[in-house]
Amino acid sequence: MDAELQNAWERIQSKYKLTGQDPMSYLEGLIQGNYTKYWDYIQVDTLLSIQHPKTDYPDELIFIMYHQITELYFKLVLHELQQITHNGKNISSDGHDLGWNAALDPEFFKMRIMRIVRYFESLTQSFDIMVDGMEPQQFLKFRMALLPASGFQSAQYRLIEMSCCPLIHLVSADQRLNLKDETSIETLLDHIYWNKGATELESGKKTLTLKHFESQYRNHFIAHAKAYAHKTVWHKFKELNLNDQAHPGLKDALRQLDLQVNVRWPLVHYKSAVRYLQRGSDSTQATGGTNWQKYLPPRFQKRIFFPDLWTSDEMERWGTF
Ligand code: HEM
C-alpha cells in the first residue's frame, strides 16, 4: 500500500474506531453507494416546486421568489449569528466536531459579522428586483389576493434582530426610556417597535396581520428572547476583554451591521412601498390599512442595535446618512 493510501486508511480506522464501527463495512458502503448528483444534493426539484401564485398575474411569481430568496439569506444570517452566540464551532483538522469553543475569538467574530454585512448588502443591492421589476398595475391586483399576509410577518427577520441586541433596543422609540429597567421579556415584547407598524389607521387596533403573527410566533419569540437574554451579539462583544474589543475592524464591522440592517435595507424596502403603494385610492388597502408611511422610514423607527458605538449626533441623524 502506498504511503498516501496507508495514511488515509489509518485515518478512516481512527474515525470509525471512535464509535466502535467496522471501517470495512463503510468502505463496502462506498463501493455500493451511488454517485452524488447536483440535483439531489441541492434539492433542486424541491426548491423549484414551492412557488404557488394565488393569481394569474405573471409578476406574482417575482414577488414570491424574491421573498423566498430573502428568507434564504435570512437563514444564512441566523446561521452566522448562532455561531457567534455559541462562540464558534471547534472542528478538528480531520473534520471532527469538537463542540462549541469556550471563548469567542475576536477575528472569528469580525469575520462572521462581515459575512452578515455582505448578505444584507446583497439584499440591499438586489432590491431593485422589487422596486423596478414588477408592473405596479399587476402588483396592486395580485397583492389584494394575499391579504392579510405581509413581509411584516417574517419571523426570521425578527429573530435576527433579537439575536443582535438586548430587547430594550427593539422597544418602540417612545417607550425605550420608560422601560429601560424592565426585566420581563413579555412586557418588553408587548411594547416592541413593530406593533406600531401593525395598527389600523382608523381604529388604532391591532391589524389581523399582527394578530396572526402573534398567534403563530409569540411563544417562539419569548423563548428565543429568553435564550438570548445574555448572549446577543452585543453581549458577546461586551464579554470580550478590552484588548479584544479593540481588535482591528471589529467595531467597524458591528457599525456596518447596524447600518445595513437598520438603515440601508429598510430604506430600499421603503422605496418599494413608495413605488407601489403611494398611488391612487388603492394605496392603503393593499397593506390592510396600515400607517406604513409613518412607520417604515428608519429615521422614525430609530432602531439601533448598538447605540454605544454611535455618537449622539449620528443617532440624532439616524436614517439620513
Ligand atoms: C414590492 C415589494 C414590497 C412592498 C410594497 C412591501 C411593503 C411593505 C409594507 C407596506 C410594510 C409595512 C407593514 C405592512 O403594512 O404590512 C412592510 C413590512 C415589511 N416587509 Fe415588505 N414590502 C415589499 C417587499 C418585501 C420583501 C421582498 C421582503 C422580504 C422578506 C419584505 C419584508 C418586510 C418586513 C421584514 C417588514 C417589516 C419591517 C418592519 O417592521 O420595520 N418586504 N412591507
Short mmCIF file of C-alpha atoms and ligand atoms in Angstrom, two decimals:
data_model
loop_
_atom_site.label_atom_id
_atom_site.label_comp_id
_atom_site.label_asym_id
_atom_site.label_seq_id
_atom_site.Cartn_x
_atom_site.Cartn_y
_atom_site.Cartn_z
CA MET A 1 0.00 0.00 0.00
CA ASP A 2 1.50 3.38 -0.88
CA ALA A 3 2.07 5.90 1.89
CA GLU A 4 -0.85 8.13 0.94
CA LEU A 5 -3.28 5.21 0.91
CA GLN A 6 -1.84 3.90 4.19
CA ASN A 7 -2.35 7.31 5.77
CA ALA A 8 -5.95 7.52 4.51
CA TRP A 9 -6.69 4.01 5.80
CA GLU A 10 -5.33 4.87 9.24
CA ARG A 11 -7.48 7.99 9.40
CA ILE A 12 -10.55 6.01 8.35
CA GLN A 13 -9.81 3.42 11.03
CA SER A 14 -9.32 6.01 13.74
CA LYS A 15 -12.57 7.76 12.77
CA TYR A 16 -14.73 4.62 12.93
CA LYS A 17 -12.97 3.08 15.92
CA LEU A 18 -14.05 6.07 17.98
CA THR A 19 -17.65 4.88 17.71
CA GLY A 20 -16.91 1.13 17.64
CA GLN A 21 -17.85 0.84 13.95
CA ASP A 22 -16.25 -1.53 11.45
CA PRO A 23 -14.43 0.61 8.84
CA MET A 24 -14.61 -2.22 6.27
CA SER A 25 -18.43 -2.05 6.27
CA TYR A 26 -18.24 1.65 5.48
CA LEU A 27 -15.75 1.04 2.65
CA GLU A 28 -18.18 -1.54 1.26
CA GLY A 29 -20.90 1.15 1.52
CA LEU A 30 -18.69 3.43 -0.56
CA ILE A 31 -18.43 0.75 -3.26
CA GLN A 32 -22.18 0.10 -3.27
CA GLY A 33 -23.35 3.71 -2.92
CA ASN A 34 -24.37 5.83 -5.88
CA TYR A 35 -22.56 8.98 -7.05
CA THR A 36 -23.83 12.22 -5.59
CA LYS A 37 -25.67 14.30 -8.18
CA TYR A 38 -26.02 18.06 -8.13
CA TRP A 39 -29.81 17.97 -8.31
CA ASP A 40 -30.11 15.59 -5.34
CA TYR A 41 -27.61 17.40 -3.16
CA ILE A 42 -29.02 20.88 -3.83
CA GLN A 43 -32.63 19.60 -3.77
CA VAL A 44 -33.34 21.49 -6.98
CA ASP A 45 -36.71 19.83 -7.66
CA THR A 46 -37.95 20.62 -4.15
CA LEU A 47 -36.71 24.19 -4.43
CA LEU A 48 -38.47 24.73 -7.73
CA SER A 49 -41.71 23.18 -6.53
CA ILE A 50 -42.52 25.64 -3.75
CA GLN A 51 -43.79 28.61 -5.78
CA HIS A 52 -47.58 28.79 -5.74
CA PRO A 53 -49.04 32.03 -7.07
CA LYS A 54 -52.59 32.79 -5.99
CA THR A 55 -53.48 34.72 -9.15
CA ASP A 56 -52.74 34.57 -12.89
CA TYR A 57 -50.71 37.83 -12.88
CA PRO A 58 -47.25 36.78 -14.15
CA ASP A 59 -45.40 39.22 -11.87
CA GLU A 60 -46.67 37.49 -8.75
CA LEU A 61 -44.00 34.83 -9.31
CA ILE A 62 -41.28 37.51 -8.99
CA PHE A 63 -42.81 38.66 -5.72
CA ILE A 64 -42.95 35.14 -4.27
CA MET A 65 -39.47 34.13 -5.38
CA TYR A 66 -37.76 37.29 -4.23
CA HIS A 67 -39.30 36.83 -0.78
CA GLN A 68 -38.07 33.25 -0.78
CA ILE A 69 -34.57 34.35 -1.81
CA THR A 70 -34.63 36.86 1.06
CA GLU A 71 -35.73 34.22 3.56
CA LEU A 72 -32.81 32.01 2.44
CA TYR A 73 -30.41 34.89 3.08
CA PHE A 74 -32.05 35.43 6.47
CA LYS A 75 -31.41 31.77 7.23
CA LEU A 76 -27.72 32.29 6.41
CA VAL A 77 -27.66 35.34 8.68
CA LEU A 78 -29.14 33.35 11.56
CA HIS A 79 -26.62 30.59 10.89
CA GLU A 80 -23.75 33.07 11.35
CA LEU A 81 -25.40 34.63 14.39
CA GLN A 82 -25.74 31.24 16.01
CA GLN A 83 -22.04 30.56 15.54
CA ILE A 84 -21.19 33.89 17.16
CA THR A 85 -23.51 33.45 20.11
CA HIS A 86 -22.16 29.93 20.72
CA ASN A 87 -18.51 31.09 20.41
CA GLY A 88 -17.91 29.22 17.15
CA LYS A 89 -17.68 25.51 16.41
CA ASN A 90 -14.42 23.81 17.17
CA ILE A 91 -13.71 21.49 14.24
CA SER A 92 -10.56 19.34 14.30
CA SER A 93 -8.26 19.32 11.29
CA ASP A 94 -9.66 15.93 10.24
CA GLY A 95 -13.23 17.23 10.34
CA HIS A 96 -14.47 16.10 13.76
CA ASP A 97 -16.95 18.29 15.59
CA LEU A 98 -15.31 19.03 18.94
CA GLY A 99 -18.22 21.10 20.25
CA TRP A 100 -18.50 24.83 20.89
CA ASN A 101 -15.43 26.86 21.80
CA ALA A 102 -15.09 28.10 25.37
CA ALA A 103 -14.34 31.68 24.30
CA LEU A 104 -15.09 33.80 21.27
CA ASP A 105 -12.13 34.68 19.08
CA PRO A 106 -12.37 38.36 18.01
CA GLU A 107 -11.15 37.67 14.47
CA PHE A 108 -13.75 34.89 14.08
CA PHE A 109 -16.35 37.29 15.49
CA LYS A 110 -15.43 40.02 12.99
CA MET A 111 -15.39 37.64 10.01
CA ARG A 112 -18.87 36.29 10.84
CA ILE A 113 -20.27 39.80 11.28
CA MET A 114 -18.79 40.75 7.90
CA ARG A 115 -20.46 37.74 6.30
CA ILE A 116 -23.80 39.02 7.60
CA VAL A 117 -23.00 42.50 6.32
CA ARG A 118 -22.37 41.01 2.87
CA TYR A 119 -25.65 39.05 2.91
CA PHE A 120 -27.54 42.23 3.72
CA GLU A 121 -25.54 44.22 1.15
CA SER A 122 -26.51 41.66 -1.44
CA LEU A 123 -30.19 42.01 -0.46
CA THR A 124 -29.97 45.79 -0.46
CA GLN A 125 -28.31 45.86 -3.89
CA SER A 126 -30.76 43.41 -5.41
CA PHE A 127 -33.89 45.06 -4.02
CA ASP A 128 -34.42 46.86 -7.34
CA ILE A 129 -35.79 43.50 -8.47
CA MET A 130 -38.76 44.53 -6.35
CA VAL A 131 -38.64 48.29 -6.85
CA ASP A 132 -38.38 48.30 -10.65
CA GLY A 133 -39.06 44.68 -11.52
CA MET A 134 -42.85 44.39 -11.38
CA GLU A 135 -45.65 46.23 -13.13
CA PRO A 136 -47.39 48.36 -10.49
CA GLN A 137 -50.78 47.61 -12.05
CA GLN A 138 -50.21 43.88 -11.65
CA PHE A 139 -48.77 44.33 -8.13
CA LEU A 140 -51.80 46.24 -6.88
CA LYS A 141 -54.08 43.49 -8.18
CA PHE A 142 -52.30 40.35 -7.01
CA ARG A 143 -51.35 41.98 -3.67
CA MET A 144 -55.05 42.11 -2.79
CA ALA A 145 -55.28 38.33 -3.12
CA LEU A 146 -52.58 37.91 -0.46
CA LEU A 147 -54.13 39.95 2.34
CA PRO A 148 -53.62 39.98 5.25
CA ALA A 149 -50.18 38.38 4.68
CA SER A 150 -47.18 40.76 4.70
CA GLY A 151 -43.37 40.55 4.81
CA PHE A 152 -44.03 42.10 8.21
CA GLN A 153 -44.74 38.51 9.28
CA SER A 154 -41.20 37.33 8.51
CA ALA A 155 -40.24 35.60 11.76
CA GLN A 156 -36.60 35.21 10.70
CA TYR A 157 -36.28 38.98 10.34
CA ARG A 158 -37.40 39.38 13.97
CA LEU A 159 -35.15 36.55 15.19
CA ILE A 160 -32.17 38.27 13.55
CA GLU A 161 -32.96 41.47 15.43
CA MET A 162 -33.49 39.68 18.73
CA SER A 163 -30.17 37.85 18.31
CA CYS A 164 -28.24 41.07 17.75
CA CYS A 165 -29.06 43.28 20.71
CA PRO A 166 -30.78 43.48 24.09
CA LEU A 167 -34.56 43.56 23.65
CA ILE A 168 -34.83 47.06 25.10
CA HIS A 169 -33.23 48.44 21.91
CA LEU A 170 -36.13 46.98 19.93
CA VAL A 171 -38.78 48.53 22.11
CA SER A 172 -40.63 51.31 20.34
CA ALA A 173 -38.59 54.54 20.45
CA ASP A 174 -41.08 56.45 22.61
CA GLN A 175 -41.07 53.73 25.32
CA ARG A 176 -37.35 52.92 25.48
CA LEU A 177 -36.56 55.30 28.34
CA ASN A 178 -39.62 54.34 30.42
CA LEU A 179 -38.86 50.64 30.12
CA LYS A 180 -35.08 50.76 30.42
CA ASP A 181 -35.10 48.83 33.72
CA GLU A 182 -37.88 46.42 32.74
CA THR A 183 -36.80 42.78 33.02
CA SER A 184 -39.93 40.96 31.90
CA ILE A 185 -39.45 39.69 28.34
CA GLU A 186 -43.22 39.52 27.91
CA THR A 187 -43.66 43.20 28.86
CA LEU A 188 -40.86 44.29 26.56
CA LEU A 189 -42.42 42.28 23.72
CA ASP A 190 -45.75 44.00 24.40
CA HIS A 191 -44.00 47.27 23.55
CA ILE A 192 -41.86 46.01 20.69
CA TYR A 193 -41.36 48.57 17.91
CA TRP A 194 -43.09 46.52 15.23
CA ASN A 195 -46.50 46.79 16.94
CA LYS A 196 -46.52 50.36 15.64
CA GLY A 197 -46.45 49.09 12.05
CA ALA A 198 -49.46 46.89 12.57
CA THR A 199 -52.03 49.26 13.91
CA GLU A 200 -55.15 50.10 11.92
CA LEU A 201 -55.13 53.75 10.87
CA GLU A 202 -58.80 54.28 11.63
CA SER A 203 -59.45 52.26 14.79
CA GLY A 204 -55.96 52.14 16.35
CA LYS A 205 -56.48 48.39 16.91
CA LYS A 206 -54.03 45.59 16.13
CA THR A 207 -54.28 44.54 12.49
CA LEU A 208 -55.24 41.00 11.57
CA THR A 209 -51.69 40.70 10.17
CA LEU A 210 -50.32 41.25 13.68
CA LYS A 211 -52.89 39.00 15.37
CA HIS A 212 -51.95 36.13 13.03
CA PHE A 213 -48.25 36.82 13.53
CA GLU A 214 -48.55 36.79 17.33
CA SER A 215 -50.64 33.65 17.46
CA GLN A 216 -48.11 31.86 15.26
CA TYR A 217 -44.85 33.12 16.79
CA ARG A 218 -45.26 34.92 20.13
CA ASN A 219 -44.28 31.87 22.19
CA HIS A 220 -41.34 31.22 19.91
CA PHE A 221 -40.19 34.84 20.25
CA ILE A 222 -40.50 34.71 24.05
CA ALA A 223 -38.42 31.51 24.14
CA HIS A 224 -35.82 32.98 21.78
CA ALA A 225 -35.58 36.26 23.69
CA LYS A 226 -35.12 34.36 26.96
CA ALA A 227 -32.46 32.10 25.46
CA TYR A 228 -30.61 35.14 24.08
CA ALA A 229 -31.10 37.40 27.10
CA HIS A 230 -27.35 37.24 27.82
CA LYS A 231 -25.84 36.11 24.54
CA THR A 232 -26.84 38.56 21.83
CA VAL A 233 -24.11 39.90 19.57
CA TRP A 234 -23.85 42.93 21.84
CA HIS A 235 -23.43 40.76 24.97
CA LYS A 236 -20.77 38.76 23.12
CA PHE A 237 -18.91 41.95 22.29
CA LYS A 238 -19.07 43.20 25.88
CA GLU A 239 -17.83 39.82 27.16
CA LEU A 240 -14.55 40.31 25.29
CA ASN A 241 -11.69 41.85 27.21
CA LEU A 242 -10.85 45.44 26.26
CA ASN A 243 -7.96 44.35 24.10
CA ASP A 244 -10.19 42.03 22.08
CA GLN A 245 -12.95 44.66 21.87
CA ALA A 246 -10.36 46.88 20.19
CA HIS A 247 -9.47 44.11 17.69
CA PRO A 248 -8.83 45.80 14.30
CA GLY A 249 -12.04 46.14 12.32
CA LEU A 250 -14.40 44.58 14.87
CA LYS A 251 -16.20 47.75 15.99
CA ASP A 252 -16.38 48.91 12.41
CA ALA A 253 -17.94 45.59 11.38
CA LEU A 254 -20.59 45.96 14.10
CA ARG A 255 -21.36 49.50 12.95
CA GLN A 256 -21.68 48.29 9.37
CA LEU A 257 -24.07 45.58 10.52
CA ASP A 258 -26.20 48.15 12.36
CA LEU A 259 -26.28 50.38 9.32
CA GLN A 260 -27.10 47.60 6.85
CA VAL A 261 -29.90 46.01 8.87
CA ASN A 262 -31.41 49.13 10.36
CA VAL A 263 -30.91 51.76 7.65
CA ARG A 264 -29.77 50.50 4.23
CA TRP A 265 -32.17 47.57 3.83
CA PRO A 266 -35.13 49.44 5.41
CA LEU A 267 -34.54 52.37 3.02
CA VAL A 268 -34.60 50.29 -0.18
CA HIS A 269 -37.55 48.35 1.17
CA TYR A 270 -39.35 51.61 1.91
CA LYS A 271 -38.59 52.74 -1.65
CA SER A 272 -40.55 49.75 -2.95
CA ALA A 273 -43.51 50.60 -0.74
CA VAL A 274 -43.46 54.17 -2.06
CA ARG A 275 -43.30 52.98 -5.65
CA TYR A 276 -46.17 50.53 -5.42
CA LEU A 277 -48.39 51.77 -2.65
CA GLN A 278 -48.24 55.55 -2.78
CA ARG A 279 -50.64 55.83 -5.66
CA GLY A 280 -54.33 56.38 -6.11
CA SER A 281 -57.03 55.22 -3.78
CA ASP A 282 -55.71 51.66 -3.51
CA SER A 283 -52.65 52.79 -1.55
CA THR A 284 -53.51 51.75 1.98
CA GLN A 285 -55.89 48.91 1.12
CA ALA A 286 -53.02 46.94 -0.41
CA THR A 287 -51.43 46.67 3.05
CA GLY A 288 -54.64 46.18 5.01
CA GLY A 289 -54.84 49.85 6.05
CA THR A 290 -51.59 50.33 8.00
CA ASN A 291 -49.76 53.57 8.51
CA TRP A 292 -46.63 52.38 6.69
CA GLN A 293 -45.51 55.90 5.60
CA LYS A 294 -45.03 56.90 9.24
CA TYR A 295 -43.74 53.51 10.30
CA LEU A 296 -41.21 52.20 7.77
CA PRO A 297 -38.65 55.05 7.43
CA PRO A 298 -35.66 54.29 9.69
CA ARG A 299 -35.47 57.91 10.83
CA PHE A 300 -38.80 57.40 12.60
CA GLN A 301 -38.15 53.92 13.99
CA LYS A 302 -34.62 54.77 15.17
CA ARG A 303 -33.87 51.11 15.58
CA ILE A 304 -30.22 50.90 16.61
CA PHE A 305 -28.65 47.63 17.71
CA PHE A 306 -25.51 49.12 19.22
CA PRO A 307 -26.15 52.69 20.48
CA ASP A 308 -22.84 52.69 22.36
CA LEU A 309 -20.98 52.55 19.04
CA TRP A 310 -22.57 55.73 17.67
CA THR A 311 -22.21 59.37 18.67
CA SER A 312 -25.34 61.20 19.82
CA ASP A 313 -25.17 63.27 16.65
CA GLU A 314 -25.12 60.13 14.50
CA MET A 315 -28.09 58.73 16.41
CA GLU A 316 -29.92 62.02 16.04
CA ARG A 317 -29.43 61.82 12.26
CA TRP A 318 -30.19 58.06 12.13
CA GLY A 319 -31.69 57.02 8.81
CA THR A 320 -30.44 60.09 6.96
CA PHE A 321 -26.86 59.01 6.24
C1 HEM B 1 -42.99 45.45 -3.70
C2 HEM B 1 -42.42 44.95 -2.64
C3 HEM B 1 -42.80 45.25 -1.22
C4 HEM B 1 -43.69 46.14 -0.71
C5 HEM B 1 -44.56 47.14 -1.47
C6 HEM B 1 -43.67 46.00 0.73
C7 HEM B 1 -44.44 46.73 1.61
C8 HEM B 1 -44.39 46.64 2.98
C9 HEM B 1 -45.17 47.43 3.89
C10 HEM B 1 -46.18 48.48 3.50
C11 HEM B 1 -44.81 47.06 5.15
C12 HEM B 1 -45.35 47.64 6.49
C13 HEM B 1 -46.21 46.63 7.18
C14 HEM B 1 -47.49 46.46 6.43
O1 HEM B 1 -48.19 47.45 6.24
O2 HEM B 1 -47.74 45.32 6.02
C15 HEM B 1 -43.81 46.04 5.03
C16 HEM B 1 -43.17 45.45 6.09
C17 HEM B 1 -42.18 44.51 5.95
N1 HEM B 1 -41.80 43.89 4.80
FE1 HEM B 1 -42.26 44.47 2.93
N2 HEM B 1 -42.75 45.05 1.06
C18 HEM B 1 -42.20 44.54 -0.10
C19 HEM B 1 -41.26 43.54 -0.21
C20 HEM B 1 -40.71 42.88 0.84
C21 HEM B 1 -39.75 41.83 0.72
C22 HEM B 1 -39.17 41.27 -0.58
C23 HEM B 1 -39.46 41.42 1.98
C24 HEM B 1 -38.52 40.32 2.32
C25 HEM B 1 -38.81 39.41 3.22
C26 HEM B 1 -40.22 42.24 2.89
C27 HEM B 1 -40.16 42.16 4.26
C28 HEM B 1 -40.79 43.01 5.12
C29 HEM B 1 -40.52 43.10 6.53
C30 HEM B 1 -39.46 42.30 7.29
C31 HEM B 1 -41.37 44.05 7.05
C32 HEM B 1 -41.38 44.55 8.48
C33 HEM B 1 -40.49 45.79 8.55
C34 HEM B 1 -40.51 46.47 9.88
O3 HEM B 1 -41.21 46.03 10.78
O4 HEM B 1 -39.82 47.51 10.01
N3 HEM B 1 -40.98 43.12 2.17
N4 HEM B 1 -43.56 45.80 3.71
#
